[in-house]
Amino acid sequence: MRAFLAEGLCKIGKLFENVVVLTGDVAKPTCTYLFQEKYPNRFFNLGIGEQDIIGVAAGLALSGDIPIVALFASFLMRAWEQIRNTVSRANLNVKLIGTHAGLTAAADGASHQALEDIALMRVLPKMTIIVPGDPQETIEAIEAMVRIKGPTYLRIGKDETTKLFEGEGVFKIGRAVTLKDGRDVALISTGTITSEALKAAKCSEVDASVIHVPTIKPLDRDAIISAAKSCGIIICIEEHSTMGGLGGAIAELLSSEYPVPIIRIGVQDSFGESGSYYELLRKFGLTAENIRLVMKEAIKRK
Amino acid sequence: MNSISGASSLHCITELDIKEKIKSIRRSVIEMIHNESGHLGSSLSCLEIITVLYFMKMRHNPKNPNWEERDYFILSKGHAAPALYAVLAEAGYFSKEELKSFRRLGSRLQGHPDLRLPGIEAPSGSLGQGLSIGVGLALGAHNHGRKSKVYVLMGDGECDEGQFWEALMTAAHLKLTNLILIIDRNGWQLDGRTEEIKKKVPLKAKIESFGWKVYTVDGHNVQKIIEVLNQAEDSREPVAIIAYTKKGYGISFLENTNRGHKIQLNDEEYLMALKEIEEGN
Ligand SMILES: Cc1ncc(C[n+]2csc(CCOP(=O)(O)OP(=O)(O)O)c2C)c(N)n1
């Protein structure tokens, strides 16, 4: 995904002359060095100082630029209070990108695995949150977030190459996409883990619909309420804590609009740990295999 | 063989012994980063410093890691975990066999240190936090009337973090004399040369201006390291030691470059590195 992040950034660098990219001694791992090579005068590597960088981005936004800050998701959260009290409170046009999110930092372990970033960003007023699931969606999401005004958080992982879509025009802010129809249970997921949901649904005796939600905020209310109505039970899947992320958002929505049982697959109130990416997905039940088991259990509750 | 001068009375170690220890620890680090990827360059620049602390200076007991009167070591640049893990294994906190599990699922040797491993005093991995934790430990030891000294090792890139400068002020304000900061001044950070990413010079003067006593030392010279650590004992202010080092020290194809910041050695590089370690001194 990092490579596609760079592709998306270069593309909007060309479209918008006031786009500037900031990072903090992670130009290489975030691949933003590729933007730097193209637009050296619109790139600032400000060293290992996440809180400072958010303040600088705020100032740039106040001066009319569109600053895009790319940092490891986990360390970007160090500047949460700066994001809250300056960026979010003043509704500044600062675009935040967290990379190495979810479990993708794998062997680096808990310190580097952001499993609560969506929750932390969700509670901030006016924050748009995007978690793309494939390369094309990532590239389009970057352009879309620059085209809207206001603070945005875009979350990606590291080297995933899952493909969900063919062709162009796949992403629109606030729109969920139904990838497969089904009547027994609705699988609702975000990010690249949607590919596991799709795999699970494709070879299971349970007739599941698969809904990909690349925008966590604003949430596609209609898509989720109608999934609740047609399937009667929902399984949320995300590479994130089961608290406060996509599952949390859906539970908040449906509890008042159309209560149905909601099962949340994700990391359950714990930190991650070192391991290979796939081992960690397995440990936290984020593989097609486990999703299939949960689907079977779920329909018993109907 | 003479006992190396300056080693604390707790440690009876000869010059030959410490050289053998360093060799053995380097070997362990290279093996770990052949098994798995890791921050080899960052580990090799501070390997002598950590070794000298554990084998010549600090009061600690591998058989009783929670001994109340012990000295503390905090690896603020947590990505250099392989160096610390190898030293702890060499000292007997756990078996060298366990080093093979580095970065593996279920291992106590996490990619970045945390408290599940005996001998680890503070979690790290997010840069710029170790000195604050050190201030707290030093304050706690002082308040409880313990003799414990607290050693904190940071990277030079890590000095970018604002929290570091906050902690410098806090320690000076509290007049802590049981806190020793060591900066691994290898001149590199992740994206490039420290002075190109964000200017640190004059680092010594900056830290002095915060009310600290600052020494400099060749961070690969065992005798000089122990001397400066001994000098640091008598200060009436918090002490910082800027250790001039080389990233990737001891492996010719990595030394003084950033190639080994994070790397996994292939078989050929691994054998070459081992050979250089065996032949080197
Ligand atoms: C808060 C935080 N921001 C970013 C990183 C990513 N990171 C890991 S190592 C590193 C460079 C560290 O440079 P330095 O302190 O000089 O250590 P060394 O050169 O010895 O590796 C960076 C930016 C991190 N671990 N923590």
Coordinates of C-alpha atoms and ligand atoms in Angstrom, one line a residue:
Chain A
M1 CA 0.0 0.0 0.0
R2 CA 2.9 2.4 0.7
A3 CA 3.9 2.3 -3.0
F4 CA 0.3 3.3 -4.0
L5 CA 0.3 6.0 -1.3
A6 CA 3.3 7.5 -3.0
E7 CA 1.6 7.2 -6.4
G8 CA -1.5 8.9 -5.1
L9 CA 0.5 11.7 -3.5
C10 CA 2.5 12.4 -6.7
K11 CA -0.8 12.5 -8.7
I12 CA -2.3 15.2 -6.5
G13 CA 1.0 17.0 -6.3
K14 CA 0.5 17.6 -9.9
L15 CA -3.2 18.5 -9.6
F16 CA -2.8 20.9 -6.6
E17 CA 0.1 23.3 -6.4
N18 CA -0.6 24.1 -2.8
V19 CA -0.3 20.5 -1.6
V20 CA 2.7 20.0 0.6
V21 CA 3.8 16.8 2.2
L22 CA 5.4 16.6 5.7
T23 CA 7.0 13.6 7.5
G24 CA 9.2 13.0 10.5
D25 CA 12.3 10.9 9.7
V26 CA 10.1 8.2 8.0
A27 CA 10.3 9.4 4.4
K28 CA 11.7 6.0 3.4
P29 CA 9.3 3.6 5.2
T30 CA 6.2 5.7 4.3
C31 CA 7.5 6.0 0.7
T32 CA 6.9 9.7 0.7
Y33 CA 10.5 10.1 -0.5
L34 CA 9.0 9.4 -3.9
F35 CA 7.0 12.7 -3.6
Q36 CA 10.1 14.4 -2.4
E37 CA 12.0 13.4 -5.5
K38 CA 9.3 14.9 -7.7
Y39 CA 8.5 18.0 -5.6
P40 CA 11.5 18.7 -3.4
N41 CA 10.2 22.2 -2.6
R42 CA 6.9 21.0 -1.4
F43 CA 8.3 18.3 0.9
F44 CA 9.4 18.8 4.5
N45 CA 11.1 16.1 6.6
L46 CA 11.0 17.7 10.0
G47 CA 12.8 15.0 12.1
I48 CA 11.4 12.8 14.8
G49 CA 8.9 15.2 16.3
E50 CA 5.3 14.2 15.6
Q51 CA 3.7 16.9 17.9
D52 CA 5.8 19.7 16.3
I53 CA 4.9 18.4 12.8
I54 CA 1.1 18.7 13.5
G55 CA 1.6 22.2 14.7
V56 CA 3.6 23.1 11.6
A57 CA 0.9 21.5 9.4
A58 CA -1.7 23.6 11.2
G59 CA 0.2 26.7 10.4
L60 CA 0.6 25.8 6.8
A61 CA -3.1 25.1 6.5
L62 CA -3.8 28.5 8.1
S63 CA -1.6 30.0 5.4
G64 CA -3.7 28.4 2.6
D65 CA -1.7 25.3 1.8
I66 CA -3.0 21.8 1.9
P67 CA -0.6 20.0 4.2
I68 CA -0.5 16.2 4.1
V69 CA 1.3 14.6 7.1
A70 CA 2.5 11.0 6.6
L71 CA 3.7 9.2 9.7
F72 CA 3.5 5.7 11.2
A73 CA -0.1 5.6 12.6
S74 CA 1.1 4.5 16.0
F75 CA 3.5 7.5 16.4
L76 CA 1.1 10.0 14.8
M77 CA -1.2 9.3 17.7
R78 CA 1.5 10.8 20.0
A79 CA 0.2 14.2 18.6
W80 CA -3.4 13.4 19.4
E81 CA -3.8 16.3 21.7
Q82 CA -2.4 18.7 19.0
I83 CA -4.7 17.2 16.5
R84 CA -7.6 17.6 18.9
N85 CA -7.0 21.1 20.1
T86 CA -5.6 22.7 17.0
V87 CA -6.5 20.8 13.9
S88 CA -9.9 19.4 14.8
R89 CA -11.1 22.3 17.0
A90 CA -10.4 24.8 14.3
N91 CA -11.5 22.5 11.5
L92 CA -8.2 23.0 9.7
N93 CA -7.6 21.6 6.3
V94 CA -4.9 19.2 7.5
K95 CA -4.7 15.7 5.9
L96 CA -3.3 13.0 8.2
I97 CA -2.0 9.7 6.9
G98 CA -1.1 6.9 9.2
T99 CA 0.9 4.1 7.7
H100 CA 2.0 0.7 9.2
A101 CA -1.5 0.6 10.8
G102 CA -3.2 -2.5 12.1
L103 CA -1.0 -5.5 12.5
T104 CA 1.2 -4.7 9.4
A105 CA 4.1 -3.6 11.5
A106 CA 4.2 -7.3 12.4
A107 CA 7.6 -8.3 13.8
D108 CA 8.2 -4.8 15.2
G109 CA 5.6 -5.6 17.8
A110 CA 3.1 -3.8 20.0
S111 CA 4.8 -0.4 20.0
H112 CA 4.5 -0.1 16.2
Q113 CA 1.1 -1.7 15.8
A114 CA -1.7 0.9 15.7
L115 CA -4.9 -0.9 16.9
E116 CA -6.7 2.1 18.4
D117 CA -6.1 4.9 15.9
I118 CA -9.5 4.7 14.3
A119 CA -11.2 5.0 17.7
L120 CA -9.0 7.9 18.7
M121 CA -9.7 9.8 15.4
R122 CA -13.4 8.9 15.4
V123 CA -14.2 10.9 18.6
L124 CA -12.8 14.1 17.1
P125 CA -15.5 16.4 15.7
K126 CA -15.3 17.0 11.9
M127 CA -12.7 14.3 11.3
T128 CA -13.2 12.3 8.1
I129 CA -11.8 8.8 8.4
I130 CA -10.8 6.7 5.4
V131 CA -9.5 3.2 5.4
P132 CA -9.0 2.0 1.8
G133 CA -8.9 -1.6 0.9
D134 CA -7.0 -1.8 -2.3
P135 CA -4.5 0.1 -4.5
Q136 CA -6.9 1.8 -6.8
E137 CA -9.1 2.8 -3.8
T138 CA -6.1 4.2 -2.0
I139 CA -5.1 6.4 -5.0
E140 CA -8.6 7.7 -5.5
A141 CA -9.1 8.3 -1.7
I142 CA -6.0 10.5 -1.6
E143 CA -7.4 12.7 -4.3
A144 CA -10.9 12.7 -2.7
M145 CA -9.6 13.8 0.7
V146 CA -7.7 16.7 -0.8
R147 CA -10.8 17.8 -2.7
I148 CA -12.9 18.1 0.5
K149 CA -12.2 20.8 3.1
G150 CA -11.4 19.9 6.7
P151 CA -9.3 17.4 8.7
T152 CA -9.0 13.9 7.4
Y153 CA -7.4 10.7 8.6
L154 CA -6.4 8.1 6.0
R155 CA -5.2 4.8 7.3
I156 CA -3.1 2.3 5.4
G157 CA -0.8 -0.6 6.2
K158 CA 2.5 -1.5 4.7
D159 CA 2.9 -3.9 1.8
E160 CA -0.5 -5.4 1.3
T161 CA -1.5 -5.8 -2.4
T162 CA -5.0 -7.1 -2.0
K163 CA -7.2 -6.3 -5.0
L164 CA -10.9 -5.6 -4.5
F165 CA -11.8 -3.5 -7.6
E166 CA -11.5 -3.4 -11.3
G167 CA -11.4 -0.2 -13.3
E168 CA -11.7 3.4 -12.0
G169 CA -14.2 5.5 -10.0
V170 CA -14.3 3.0 -7.2
F171 CA -14.2 5.4 -4.3
K172 CA -16.5 8.1 -3.0
I173 CA -16.3 9.6 0.5
G174 CA -19.1 8.3 2.7
R175 CA -20.0 5.4 0.4
A176 CA -20.0 1.8 1.3
V177 CA -19.7 -0.8 -1.5
T178 CA -21.5 -4.1 -1.6
L179 CA -19.1 -6.6 -3.0
K180 CA -21.4 -9.6 -2.7
D181 CA -25.1 -10.0 -2.0
G182 CA -26.3 -12.6 0.5
R183 CA -29.3 -13.1 2.9
D184 CA -28.1 -15.0 5.9
V185 CA -25.6 -12.7 7.4
A186 CA -23.8 -9.4 6.5
L187 CA -20.1 -9.2 6.7
I188 CA -19.1 -5.6 7.1
S189 CA -15.4 -4.7 7.0
T190 CA -12.9 -2.0 6.3
G191 CA -9.4 -1.8 4.9
T192 CA -7.5 -4.6 3.1
I193 CA -9.0 -7.2 5.5
T194 CA -12.2 -7.0 3.3
S195 CA -10.4 -9.4 1.0
E196 CA -10.5 -12.1 3.8
A197 CA -14.2 -11.4 4.3
L198 CA -14.8 -11.9 0.6
K199 CA -12.8 -15.1 0.6
A200 CA -14.8 -16.4 3.5
A201 CA -18.1 -15.5 1.9
K202 CA -17.2 -17.1 -1.4
C203 CA -16.7 -20.6 -0.2
S204 CA -19.2 -21.0 2.7
E205 CA -22.5 -22.7 2.9
V206 CA -23.8 -19.6 4.7
D207 CA -25.2 -17.0 2.2
A208 CA -23.4 -13.9 3.3
S209 CA -23.3 -10.4 1.9
V210 CA -20.0 -8.5 2.0
I211 CA -20.0 -4.8 2.5
H212 CA -16.8 -2.9 2.3
V213 CA -16.8 0.4 4.3
P214 CA -13.8 2.5 3.3
T215 CA -15.2 5.6 5.0
I216 CA -15.6 5.0 8.7
K217 CA -16.7 8.6 9.2
P218 CA -19.1 9.8 7.9
L219 CA -20.5 6.3 8.0
D220 CA -22.8 5.1 5.2
R221 CA -25.9 4.8 7.4
D222 CA -28.3 3.7 4.7
A223 CA -26.0 0.8 3.6
I224 CA -25.6 -0.4 7.1
I225 CA -29.2 -0.1 8.2
S226 CA -30.4 -1.9 5.0
A227 CA -27.9 -4.7 5.7
A228 CA -29.3 -5.1 9.2
K229 CA -32.8 -5.2 7.8
S230 CA -32.1 -7.8 5.1
C231 CA -29.7 -10.1 7.0
G232 CA -30.8 -9.6 10.6
I233 CA -27.3 -10.3 11.9
I234 CA -24.0 -8.5 11.3
I235 CA -20.3 -9.5 11.6
C236 CA -17.9 -6.6 11.7
I237 CA -14.3 -7.3 10.7
E238 CA -11.4 -4.9 11.2
E239 CA -7.7 -4.9 11.8
H240 CA -8.2 -2.8 14.9
S241 CA -9.5 -3.0 18.4
T242 CA -13.1 -4.2 18.6
M243 CA -13.8 -1.1 20.6
G244 CA -14.3 2.2 19.0
G245 CA -13.6 1.3 15.4
L246 CA -15.9 0.2 12.6
G247 CA -17.6 -2.3 14.8
G248 CA -18.1 0.3 17.5
A249 CA -19.5 2.8 15.0
I250 CA -21.9 0.2 13.6
A251 CA -23.1 -0.8 17.1
E252 CA -23.7 2.9 18.0
L253 CA -25.7 3.4 14.8
L254 CA -27.8 0.2 14.9
S255 CA -28.5 0.3 18.6
S256 CA -30.8 3.2 18.0
E257 CA -31.8 2.7 14.4
Y258 CA -32.4 -1.0 13.9
P259 CA -31.0 -3.3 16.7
V260 CA -29.8 -6.6 15.5
P261 CA -27.0 -8.9 16.9
I262 CA -23.6 -7.6 16.0
I263 CA -20.5 -9.8 16.3
R264 CA -17.2 -8.0 16.2
I265 CA -14.0 -9.6 14.9
G266 CA -10.8 -7.8 15.7
V267 CA -8.3 -7.3 18.5
Q268 CA -10.1 -7.8 21.8
D269 CA -8.9 -5.4 24.4
S270 CA -5.2 -6.3 24.0
F271 CA -2.0 -5.1 22.4
G272 CA -0.5 -6.9 19.5
E273 CA 2.9 -8.6 19.6
S274 CA 5.8 -9.6 17.3
G275 CA 5.1 -12.2 14.7
S276 CA 4.7 -12.5 10.9
Y277 CA 1.7 -10.6 9.5
Y278 CA -0.2 -13.7 8.7
E279 CA 0.5 -15.3 12.0
L280 CA -0.9 -12.3 13.7
L281 CA -4.0 -12.2 11.5
R282 CA -4.6 -15.8 12.5
K283 CA -4.0 -15.1 16.2
F284 CA -6.7 -12.4 16.2
G285 CA -9.1 -14.4 14.0
L286 CA -8.8 -12.1 11.0
T287 CA -8.5 -14.8 8.4
A288 CA -11.1 -16.2 6.0
E289 CA -11.0 -19.5 7.9
N290 CA -12.0 -18.0 11.2
I291 CA -14.5 -15.6 9.6
R292 CA -16.2 -18.7 8.1
L293 CA -16.4 -20.4 11.5
V294 CA -17.9 -17.2 13.0
M295 CA -20.5 -17.1 10.2
K296 CA -21.6 -20.6 11.0
E297 CA -22.1 -19.8 14.7
A298 CA -23.8 -16.5 13.8
I299 CA -26.7 -18.0 11.9
K300 CA -27.5 -20.2 14.8
R301 CA -28.4 -17.0 16.7
K302 CA -31.0 -16.0 14.1
Chain B
M1 CA 46.2 -10.7 32.7
N2 CA 45.6 -7.5 34.5
S3 CA 42.2 -6.5 35.7
I4 CA 41.0 -3.6 33.5
S5 CA 41.4 -0.4 35.5
G6 CA 38.2 1.3 36.6
A7 CA 35.8 -1.6 36.7
S8 CA 33.5 -1.4 39.7
S9 CA 34.4 -3.6 42.6
L10 CA 31.4 -5.8 41.9
H11 CA 32.9 -6.7 38.6
C12 CA 36.2 -8.5 38.4
I13 CA 36.9 -8.6 34.8
T14 CA 40.1 -8.7 32.7
E15 CA 40.7 -6.8 29.5
L16 CA 40.8 -10.1 27.6
D17 CA 37.5 -11.1 29.3
I18 CA 35.7 -8.0 28.2
K19 CA 37.0 -8.3 24.7
E20 CA 35.7 -11.9 24.5
K21 CA 32.3 -10.8 25.9
I22 CA 32.0 -8.1 23.2
K23 CA 32.9 -10.6 20.5
S24 CA 30.4 -13.1 21.8
I25 CA 27.6 -10.4 22.1
R26 CA 28.4 -9.2 18.6
R27 CA 28.1 -12.8 17.4
S28 CA 24.7 -13.2 19.0
V29 CA 23.4 -10.0 17.5
I30 CA 24.5 -11.0 14.0
E31 CA 22.9 -14.4 14.5
M32 CA 19.6 -12.8 15.5
I33 CA 19.6 -10.5 12.5
H34 CA 20.3 -13.4 10.2
N35 CA 17.3 -15.3 11.6
E36 CA 15.0 -12.2 11.4
S37 CA 15.2 -8.7 10.2
G38 CA 16.3 -6.1 12.8
H39 CA 18.2 -2.9 13.5
L40 CA 21.7 -4.2 13.1
G41 CA 23.5 -0.9 12.5
S42 CA 21.7 0.7 15.4
S43 CA 22.6 -2.2 17.7
L44 CA 26.3 -2.3 16.8
S45 CA 26.8 1.4 17.5
C46 CA 25.9 1.1 21.1
L47 CA 27.0 -2.5 21.8
E48 CA 30.2 -1.6 23.7
I49 CA 28.4 0.9 25.8
I50 CA 25.8 -1.5 27.0
T51 CA 28.3 -4.2 27.5
V52 CA 30.5 -2.0 29.7
L53 CA 27.5 -0.9 31.7
Y54 CA 26.4 -4.5 32.5
F55 CA 29.9 -6.1 32.9
M56 CA 31.9 -3.4 34.4
K57 CA 29.7 -0.8 36.0
M58 CA 26.2 -1.5 37.0
R59 CA 25.2 -3.1 40.2
H60 CA 22.7 -5.7 39.2
N61 CA 21.9 -9.4 39.7
P62 CA 20.8 -11.6 36.8
K63 CA 19.6 -14.2 39.4
N64 CA 17.5 -11.6 41.1
P65 CA 16.5 -9.1 38.5
N66 CA 14.2 -7.3 40.9
W67 CA 16.8 -6.6 43.6
E68 CA 15.7 -3.3 45.0
E69 CA 19.2 -1.6 45.3
R70 CA 20.1 -2.4 41.6
D71 CA 21.1 0.2 39.0
Y72 CA 18.8 0.6 36.1
F73 CA 19.4 0.7 32.4
I74 CA 16.8 2.0 30.0
L75 CA 17.2 1.5 26.2
S76 CA 15.3 4.5 25.0
K77 CA 16.3 3.8 21.4
G78 CA 14.3 0.5 21.7
H79 CA 15.0 -0.5 18.1
A80 CA 18.5 -1.5 19.3
A81 CA 16.9 -4.3 21.3
P82 CA 19.1 -7.0 19.8
A83 CA 22.2 -5.4 21.5
L84 CA 20.4 -5.3 24.8
Y85 CA 18.9 -8.8 24.5
A86 CA 22.3 -10.2 23.6
V87 CA 24.0 -8.5 26.6
L88 CA 21.2 -9.7 29.0
A89 CA 21.6 -13.3 27.7
E90 CA 25.4 -13.1 28.1
A91 CA 24.9 -11.8 31.6
G92 CA 22.6 -14.8 32.4
Y93 CA 19.2 -13.2 32.6
F94 CA 17.9 -15.9 30.3
S95 CA 19.5 -18.5 28.0
K96 CA 21.3 -17.6 24.8
E97 CA 19.1 -20.2 23.1
E98 CA 16.2 -17.9 23.7
L99 CA 17.8 -15.3 21.4
K100 CA 16.7 -17.4 18.5
S101 CA 13.1 -16.5 19.2
F102 CA 13.7 -12.8 18.6
R103 CA 10.7 -11.2 16.9
R104 CA 8.8 -14.6 16.7
L105 CA 5.2 -15.1 17.7
G106 CA 5.0 -15.8 21.5
S107 CA 8.5 -14.8 22.2
R108 CA 9.6 -12.8 25.2
L109 CA 12.1 -11.1 22.9
Q110 CA 9.7 -8.6 21.2
G111 CA 10.7 -6.4 18.3
H112 CA 11.0 -3.6 20.8
P113 CA 11.6 -4.2 24.5
D114 CA 8.8 -4.7 27.0
L115 CA 8.6 -5.9 30.5
R116 CA 7.8 -9.5 29.9
L117 CA 11.5 -10.2 29.6
P118 CA 13.6 -10.4 32.8
G119 CA 16.1 -7.5 32.9
I120 CA 14.0 -5.1 30.9
E121 CA 13.3 -2.1 33.1
A122 CA 11.0 0.0 30.8
P123 CA 9.1 -0.4 27.6
S124 CA 10.4 1.4 24.5
G125 CA 10.0 1.5 20.8
S126 CA 8.4 4.9 20.6
L127 CA 11.3 7.2 20.6
G128 CA 12.0 10.1 23.0
Q129 CA 10.4 8.7 26.1
G130 CA 13.3 7.0 27.9
L131 CA 14.8 10.0 29.7
S132 CA 11.5 11.0 31.3
I133 CA 11.1 7.4 32.6
G134 CA 14.7 7.6 33.8
V135 CA 13.9 10.8 35.7
G136 CA 11.0 9.0 37.4
L137 CA 13.2 6.0 38.3
A138 CA 15.9 8.3 39.6
L139 CA 13.5 10.3 41.7
G140 CA 11.9 7.1 43.1
A141 CA 15.3 5.7 44.1
H142 CA 16.3 9.0 45.7
N143 CA 13.0 9.3 47.6
H144 CA 13.3 5.7 49.0
G145 CA 16.9 6.3 50.0
R146 CA 18.3 3.7 47.5
K147 CA 21.7 3.9 46.0
S148 CA 20.5 3.0 42.6
K149 CA 21.9 4.9 39.5
V150 CA 19.8 5.2 36.4
Y151 CA 21.4 5.0 33.0
V152 CA 19.5 6.0 29.9
L153 CA 20.7 5.3 26.4
M154 CA 19.3 7.4 23.5
G155 CA 19.9 7.8 19.8
D156 CA 21.1 11.1 18.4
G157 CA 18.1 11.2 16.0
E158 CA 15.9 10.6 18.9
C159 CA 17.0 13.9 20.4
D160 CA 14.5 15.5 17.9
E161 CA 11.7 14.6 20.2
G162 CA 10.4 17.5 22.3
Q163 CA 9.8 15.2 25.3
F164 CA 13.6 14.8 25.5
W165 CA 14.1 18.5 26.1
E166 CA 11.3 18.6 28.6
A167 CA 13.0 15.8 30.5
L168 CA 16.3 17.5 30.4
M169 CA 14.7 20.5 32.1
T170 CA 12.9 18.4 34.6
A171 CA 16.1 16.5 35.7
A172 CA 18.1 19.7 36.0
H173 CA 15.3 21.3 38.0
L174 CA 15.2 18.4 40.3
K175 CA 19.0 18.4 40.6
L176 CA 19.1 14.6 40.1
T177 CA 22.6 13.3 40.6
N178 CA 21.8 9.6 40.1
L179 CA 20.8 9.9 36.5
I180 CA 23.2 9.4 33.6
L181 CA 22.2 10.0 30.0
I182 CA 24.3 8.5 27.2
I183 CA 23.7 9.6 23.7
D184 CA 24.8 7.2 20.9
R185 CA 26.1 9.9 18.5
N186 CA 26.5 7.8 15.4
G187 CA 25.5 10.7 13.1
W188 CA 22.6 8.9 11.4
Q189 CA 18.9 8.6 11.8
L190 CA 16.4 6.7 9.8
D191 CA 16.2 8.8 6.7
G192 CA 19.8 10.0 6.5
R193 CA 22.5 12.0 8.3
T194 CA 21.3 13.6 11.5
E195 CA 22.6 17.1 10.5
E196 CA 20.7 16.9 7.2
I197 CA 17.4 15.6 8.7
K198 CA 17.4 18.0 11.6
K199 CA 20.4 19.9 12.9
K200 CA 21.6 18.9 16.4
V201 CA 24.9 20.7 16.5
P202 CA 26.0 22.1 18.9
L203 CA 24.5 19.3 20.9
K204 CA 26.9 19.5 23.8
A205 CA 26.3 23.2 24.3
K206 CA 22.6 22.8 24.0
I207 CA 22.4 20.2 26.8
E208 CA 24.9 22.1 28.9
S209 CA 22.7 25.2 28.6
F210 CA 19.8 23.1 30.2
G211 CA 21.9 22.7 33.3
W212 CA 23.6 19.4 32.7
K213 CA 27.2 18.4 33.0
V214 CA 28.2 17.0 29.6
Y215 CA 31.2 14.7 28.7
T216 CA 32.2 13.2 25.4
V217 CA 33.8 9.9 24.7
D218 CA 34.8 7.4 22.0
G219 CA 31.8 5.0 22.3
H220 CA 33.8 2.0 21.0
N221 CA 36.7 2.4 23.4
V222 CA 36.0 0.2 26.5
Q223 CA 38.7 1.8 28.7
K224 CA 37.5 5.3 27.8
I225 CA 33.9 4.4 28.4
I226 CA 34.5 3.1 31.9
E227 CA 36.6 6.1 32.7
V228 CA 33.9 8.6 31.8
L229 CA 31.3 6.5 33.6
N230 CA 33.4 6.7 36.7
Q231 CA 33.9 10.5 36.3
A232 CA 30.1 10.8 36.0
E233 CA 29.7 9.5 39.6
D234 CA 30.9 12.6 41.3
S235 CA 28.8 15.2 39.6
R236 CA 26.5 17.6 41.4
E237 CA 24.3 17.9 38.3
P238 CA 22.7 15.4 36.0
V239 CA 25.3 14.0 33.6
A240 CA 25.1 13.4 29.9
I241 CA 27.7 11.5 28.0
I242 CA 27.9 12.1 24.2
A243 CA 29.4 8.9 22.9
Y244 CA 30.9 9.2 19.4
T245 CA 30.1 6.0 17.6
K246 CA 29.8 4.4 14.2
K247 CA 26.6 2.9 13.0
G248 CA 27.2 -0.7 12.0
Y249 CA 30.6 -0.7 13.9
G250 CA 32.7 -3.8 13.3
I251 CA 31.1 -4.9 10.0
S252 CA 33.0 -3.4 7.1
F253 CA 30.1 -3.4 4.6
L254 CA 27.8 -1.6 7.1
E255 CA 30.1 0.5 9.1
N256 CA 29.4 4.2 9.1
T257 CA 26.6 3.8 6.6
N258 CA 22.9 3.7 7.1
R259 CA 22.4 0.4 5.2
G260 CA 22.2 -1.6 8.4
H261 CA 19.6 0.6 10.1
K262 CA 17.1 -2.2 9.5
I263 CA 18.3 -5.2 7.6
Q264 CA 18.2 -9.0 7.5
L265 CA 21.6 -10.5 6.7
N266 CA 21.5 -13.0 3.9
D267 CA 23.7 -16.1 4.3
E268 CA 26.7 -14.7 2.5
E269 CA 26.6 -11.4 4.5
Y270 CA 26.1 -13.4 7.7
L271 CA 29.2 -15.5 7.1
M272 CA 31.2 -12.4 6.1
A273 CA 30.1 -10.6 9.2
L274 CA 30.9 -13.5 11.5
K275 CA 34.4 -13.8 9.9
E276 CA 35.1 -10.2 10.5
I277 CA 34.0 -10.5 14.1
E278 CA 36.2 -13.5 14.7
E279 CA 39.2 -11.8 13.2
G280 CA 38.6 -8.4 14.6
N281 CA 39.4 -7.2 18.1
Ligands
LIG1 C1 8.1 8.3 18.2 C2 8.8 7.5 17.1 N1 8.8 8.1 15.8 C3 9.4 7.4 14.8 C4 9.9 6.1 15.0 C5 10.5 5.4 13.8 N2 12.0 5.3 13.9 C6 12.6 4.2 14.4 S1 14.2 4.3 14.5 C7 14.2 5.9 13.9 C8 15.5 6.6 13.8 C9 16.2 6.7 15.0 O1 17.4 7.4 14.9 P1 18.5 7.5 16.1 O2 17.9 7.8 17.3 O3 19.6 8.3 15.6 O4 19.0 6.0 16.2 P2 20.0 5.1 15.3 O5 20.5 6.0 14.2 O6 21.1 4.7 16.3 O7 19.2 4.0 14.8 C10 12.9 6.3 13.6 C11 12.5 7.6 13.1 C12 9.9 5.6 16.3 N3 10.3 4.4 16.6 N4 9.3 6.3 17.3

